[in-house]
Short mmCIF file of C-alpha atoms in Angstrom, two decimals:
data_model
loop_
_atom_site.label_atom_id
_atom_site.label_comp_id
_atom_site.label_asym_id
_atom_site.label_seq_id
_atom_site.Cartn_x
_atom_site.Cartn_y
_atom_site.Cartn_z
CA UNK A 9 0.05 -0.37 0.07
CA UNK A 10 2.60 2.76 0.62
CA UNK A 11 4.00 2.10 -3.00
CA UNK A 12 0.21 2.85 -4.04
CA UNK A 13 0.77 6.11 -2.19
CA UNK A 14 3.80 7.27 -3.56
CA UNK A 15 3.17 6.63 -7.10
CA UNK A 16 -0.13 8.23 -6.50
CA UNK A 17 0.94 11.04 -4.84
CA UNK A 18 3.97 12.18 -6.72
CA UNK A 19 2.52 11.53 -9.89
CA UNK A 20 -0.48 14.26 -8.62
CA UNK A 21 2.56 16.25 -7.15
CA UNK A 22 3.26 16.23 -10.76
CA UNK A 23 0.12 17.01 -11.97
CA UNK A 24 -1.71 19.42 -8.79
CA UNK A 25 1.66 21.54 -8.93
CA UNK A 26 2.71 22.31 -12.80
CA UNK A 27 5.40 20.50 -12.92
CA UNK A 28 7.88 19.63 -16.31
CA UNK A 29 6.89 16.79 -18.03
CA UNK A 30 10.56 15.51 -17.53
CA UNK A 31 10.06 14.63 -13.74
CA UNK A 32 6.81 13.14 -14.16
CA UNK A 33 7.81 10.24 -16.63
CA UNK A 34 7.83 12.26 -19.85
CA UNK A 35 11.69 13.67 -22.24
CA UNK A 36 10.49 17.23 -22.37
CA UNK A 37 13.23 17.70 -24.67
CA UNK A 38 12.42 15.52 -26.94
CA UNK A 39 8.44 16.01 -27.45
CA UNK A 40 8.65 18.30 -30.36
CA UNK A 41 4.85 19.25 -30.90
CA UNK A 42 3.45 20.47 -34.98
CA UNK A 43 2.98 23.31 -32.51
CA UNK A 44 6.53 23.72 -32.03
CA UNK A 45 7.36 23.27 -35.58
CA UNK A 46 5.05 25.85 -37.01
CA UNK A 47 6.98 28.50 -34.77
CA UNK A 48 9.81 26.94 -35.74
CA UNK A 49 9.12 28.24 -39.14
CA UNK A 50 8.33 31.57 -38.01
CA UNK A 51 11.16 32.15 -36.43
CA UNK A 52 13.86 30.41 -39.28
CA UNK A 53 12.00 33.44 -41.63
CA UNK A 54 13.23 36.76 -39.01
CA UNK A 55 15.44 35.82 -35.61
CA UNK A 56 13.86 39.40 -34.53
CA UNK A 57 10.28 39.24 -32.57
CA UNK A 58 7.51 40.51 -33.50
CA UNK A 59 5.81 41.19 -30.25
CA UNK A 60 7.19 43.09 -27.29
CA UNK A 61 7.20 41.62 -24.15
CA UNK A 62 4.21 42.96 -22.55
CA UNK A 63 2.22 41.41 -25.19
CA UNK A 64 3.56 37.99 -24.31
CA UNK A 65 3.14 38.50 -21.23
CA UNK A 66 -0.24 39.51 -21.45
CA UNK A 67 -0.94 35.94 -23.36
CA UNK A 68 1.37 34.00 -21.05
CA UNK A 69 -1.19 35.36 -18.48
CA UNK A 70 -4.35 34.30 -20.51
CA UNK A 71 -2.70 30.57 -20.85
CA UNK A 72 -1.82 30.64 -17.04
CA UNK A 73 -6.02 32.25 -15.82
CA UNK A 74 -7.30 29.08 -18.10
CA UNK A 75 -5.01 26.37 -16.24
CA UNK A 76 -5.61 27.57 -13.09
CA UNK A 77 -9.21 27.90 -14.08
CA UNK A 78 -9.09 23.86 -14.68
CA UNK A 79 -10.74 21.47 -12.20
CA UNK A 80 -7.75 20.03 -10.21
CA UNK A 81 -9.44 16.66 -10.99
CA UNK A 82 -10.52 17.66 -14.85
CA UNK A 83 -8.62 16.32 -17.82
CA UNK A 84 -7.23 19.27 -20.00
CA UNK A 85 -10.47 19.98 -23.09
CA UNK A 86 -9.47 18.67 -26.76
CA UNK A 87 -10.46 22.41 -27.87
CA UNK A 88 -8.31 24.43 -25.07
CA UNK A 89 -6.24 26.43 -27.37
CA UNK A 90 -3.69 27.41 -24.28
CA UNK A 91 -1.67 24.43 -24.32
CA UNK A 92 0.32 22.22 -27.11
CA UNK A 93 -0.51 19.33 -27.94
CA UNK A 94 1.76 17.32 -26.28
CA UNK A 95 1.14 19.15 -22.61
CA UNK A 96 -2.23 18.34 -22.70
CA UNK A 97 -1.53 14.50 -23.82
CA UNK A 98 0.63 14.21 -20.75
CA UNK A 99 -1.03 15.58 -18.39
CA UNK A 100 -4.21 13.62 -19.31
CA UNK A 101 -2.57 11.06 -18.88
CA UNK A 102 -1.12 11.37 -15.93
CA UNK A 103 -4.59 12.68 -14.51
CA UNK A 104 -6.19 9.48 -15.71
CA UNK A 105 -3.55 7.69 -13.95
CA UNK A 106 -4.75 9.62 -10.87
CA UNK A 107 -8.49 8.82 -11.05
CA UNK A 108 -7.22 4.86 -11.65
CA UNK A 109 -5.18 5.06 -8.28
CA UNK A 110 -8.54 6.20 -6.14
CA UNK A 111 -6.74 9.58 -6.15
CA UNK A 112 -8.78 13.20 -5.33
CA UNK A 113 -7.32 16.15 -5.09
CA UNK A 114 -9.08 18.91 -3.32
CA UNK A 115 -7.92 22.85 -3.23
CA UNK A 116 -5.98 25.02 -5.95
CA UNK A 117 -3.06 26.37 -6.93
CA UNK A 118 -3.34 30.13 -7.65
CA UNK A 119 -0.56 31.93 -9.16
CA UNK A 120 0.68 35.44 -7.27
CA UNK A 121 2.48 37.07 -10.19
CA UNK A 122 4.35 35.99 -13.54
CA UNK A 123 7.95 37.25 -14.05
CA UNK A 124 9.76 36.88 -17.65
CA UNK A 125 12.70 34.83 -17.18
CA UNK A 126 13.75 34.37 -20.92
CA UNK A 127 12.76 34.78 -24.58
CA UNK A 128 14.81 32.39 -27.34
CA UNK A 129 12.90 33.40 -30.31
CA UNK A 130 15.84 31.32 -32.20
CA UNK A 131 15.18 28.10 -30.16
CA UNK A 132 15.97 24.37 -32.01
CA UNK A 133 11.82 23.56 -31.14
CA UNK A 134 10.88 27.28 -32.48
CA UNK A 135 10.25 30.35 -30.39
CA UNK A 136 9.42 29.64 -27.13
CA UNK A 137 10.05 31.96 -23.59
CA UNK A 138 10.17 30.48 -19.93
CA UNK A 139 8.41 32.26 -17.00
CA UNK A 140 8.35 32.27 -13.49
CA UNK A 141 5.84 31.69 -11.40
CA UNK A 142 4.61 32.35 -8.13
CA UNK A 143 2.25 30.55 -6.88
CA UNK A 144 -0.09 28.93 -3.73
CA UNK A 145 -1.53 26.19 -3.16
CA UNK A 146 -3.93 24.26 -0.87
CA UNK A 147 -4.05 21.26 -3.06
CA UNK A 148 -4.38 17.82 -0.48
CA UNK A 149 -4.80 14.35 -2.42
CA UNK A 150 -6.84 12.13 -0.91
CA UNK A 151 -7.20 8.15 -0.81
CA UNK A 152 -10.38 6.37 0.41
CA UNK A 153 -10.68 9.36 2.89
CA UNK A 154 -7.34 9.53 4.31
CA UNK A 155 -4.95 12.26 3.20
CA UNK A 156 -1.89 11.32 1.54
CA UNK A 157 -0.22 14.57 0.63
CA UNK A 158 3.57 14.66 0.23
CA UNK A 159 6.45 17.02 -0.28
CA UNK A 160 7.06 17.29 -3.32
CA UNK A 161 10.29 17.58 -3.11
CA UNK A 162 10.40 14.63 -0.44
CA UNK A 163 7.90 11.84 -0.93
CA UNK A 164 8.56 10.36 2.44
CA UNK A 165 7.70 13.30 4.21
CA UNK A 166 3.63 14.62 5.01
CA UNK A 167 2.71 18.74 3.78
CA UNK A 168 1.57 20.47 6.85
CA UNK A 169 -1.65 21.72 6.88
CA UNK A 170 -1.93 25.68 4.99
CA UNK A 171 -1.21 27.49 2.35
CA UNK A 172 2.26 26.88 0.42
CA UNK A 173 4.07 28.97 -1.67
CA UNK A 174 5.92 27.27 -4.27
CA UNK A 175 7.85 28.33 -7.61
CA UNK A 176 7.66 26.94 -10.78
CA UNK A 177 9.28 27.89 -14.34
CA UNK A 178 7.06 27.57 -16.95
CA UNK A 179 7.34 26.93 -20.71
CA UNK A 180 5.56 28.36 -23.31
CA UNK A 181 5.27 28.32 -26.91
CA UNK A 182 3.88 29.66 -29.93
CA UNK A 183 2.02 28.41 -32.69
CA UNK A 184 2.49 32.17 -35.08
CA UNK A 185 5.07 34.00 -34.51
CA UNK A 186 4.52 35.39 -31.27
CA UNK A 187 0.72 36.60 -31.32
CA UNK A 188 -0.42 34.03 -29.18
CA UNK A 189 1.25 31.46 -26.38
CA UNK A 190 0.41 28.13 -24.94
CA UNK A 191 1.54 25.92 -21.65
CA UNK A 192 4.14 24.05 -23.18
CA UNK A 193 6.56 22.60 -20.00
CA UNK A 194 6.88 23.75 -16.40
CA UNK A 195 9.37 22.40 -13.47
CA UNK A 196 8.62 23.14 -9.83
CA UNK A 197 11.98 25.03 -8.12
CA UNK A 198 13.80 23.41 -5.20
CA UNK A 199 13.43 26.12 -2.31
CA UNK A 200 17.24 27.35 -3.06
CA UNK A 201 16.36 28.39 -6.67
CA UNK A 202 13.06 29.48 -5.59
CA UNK A 203 14.55 31.59 -2.98
CA UNK A 204 16.94 33.21 -5.61
CA UNK A 205 14.20 33.80 -7.91
CA UNK A 206 12.13 37.00 -8.66
CA UNK A 207 8.83 35.61 -6.40
CA UNK A 208 11.49 35.69 -3.14
CA UNK A 209 9.86 38.59 -0.45
#
């Protein structure tokens, strides 16, 4: 039973906290979508971004808001245009796995602030940006009514009750040369890296 709780808890932490695909069992660097290919073609035509930081961050905030509005136990809808196909596929696979394990998530992750970390119009997979996501989570995991919420940095430790501050480094790609942006990947930062981020007090 301990192994089941550990697997479900670890997977749920990946889903609920929007952790990197690689950390959830995928290979983020190897997963290139048609979205990335389209943006690659656009950026190869010109390495100069068409849209500036203000526009990019406005679109990133829209995508993040749509993500945060999603029920933590629900899959990402097929018609969601704020996420890449590969991220949706991996996220939904994790969500279905949790459901099969009997995991129920209660609470939510709320974004407090977003800070642009890097814009790379000449990235191999196409123009992408990375963003520091300063958030607070009240997500807790239950199996048969038992709270099995574990520390995302140490699955053998239980998480104390109450809101928890966290920082993730999110990646967004564009299917249309910078006009719109989609969630493509995310990585939960360690406490040390979080303290060195713009999210730190």
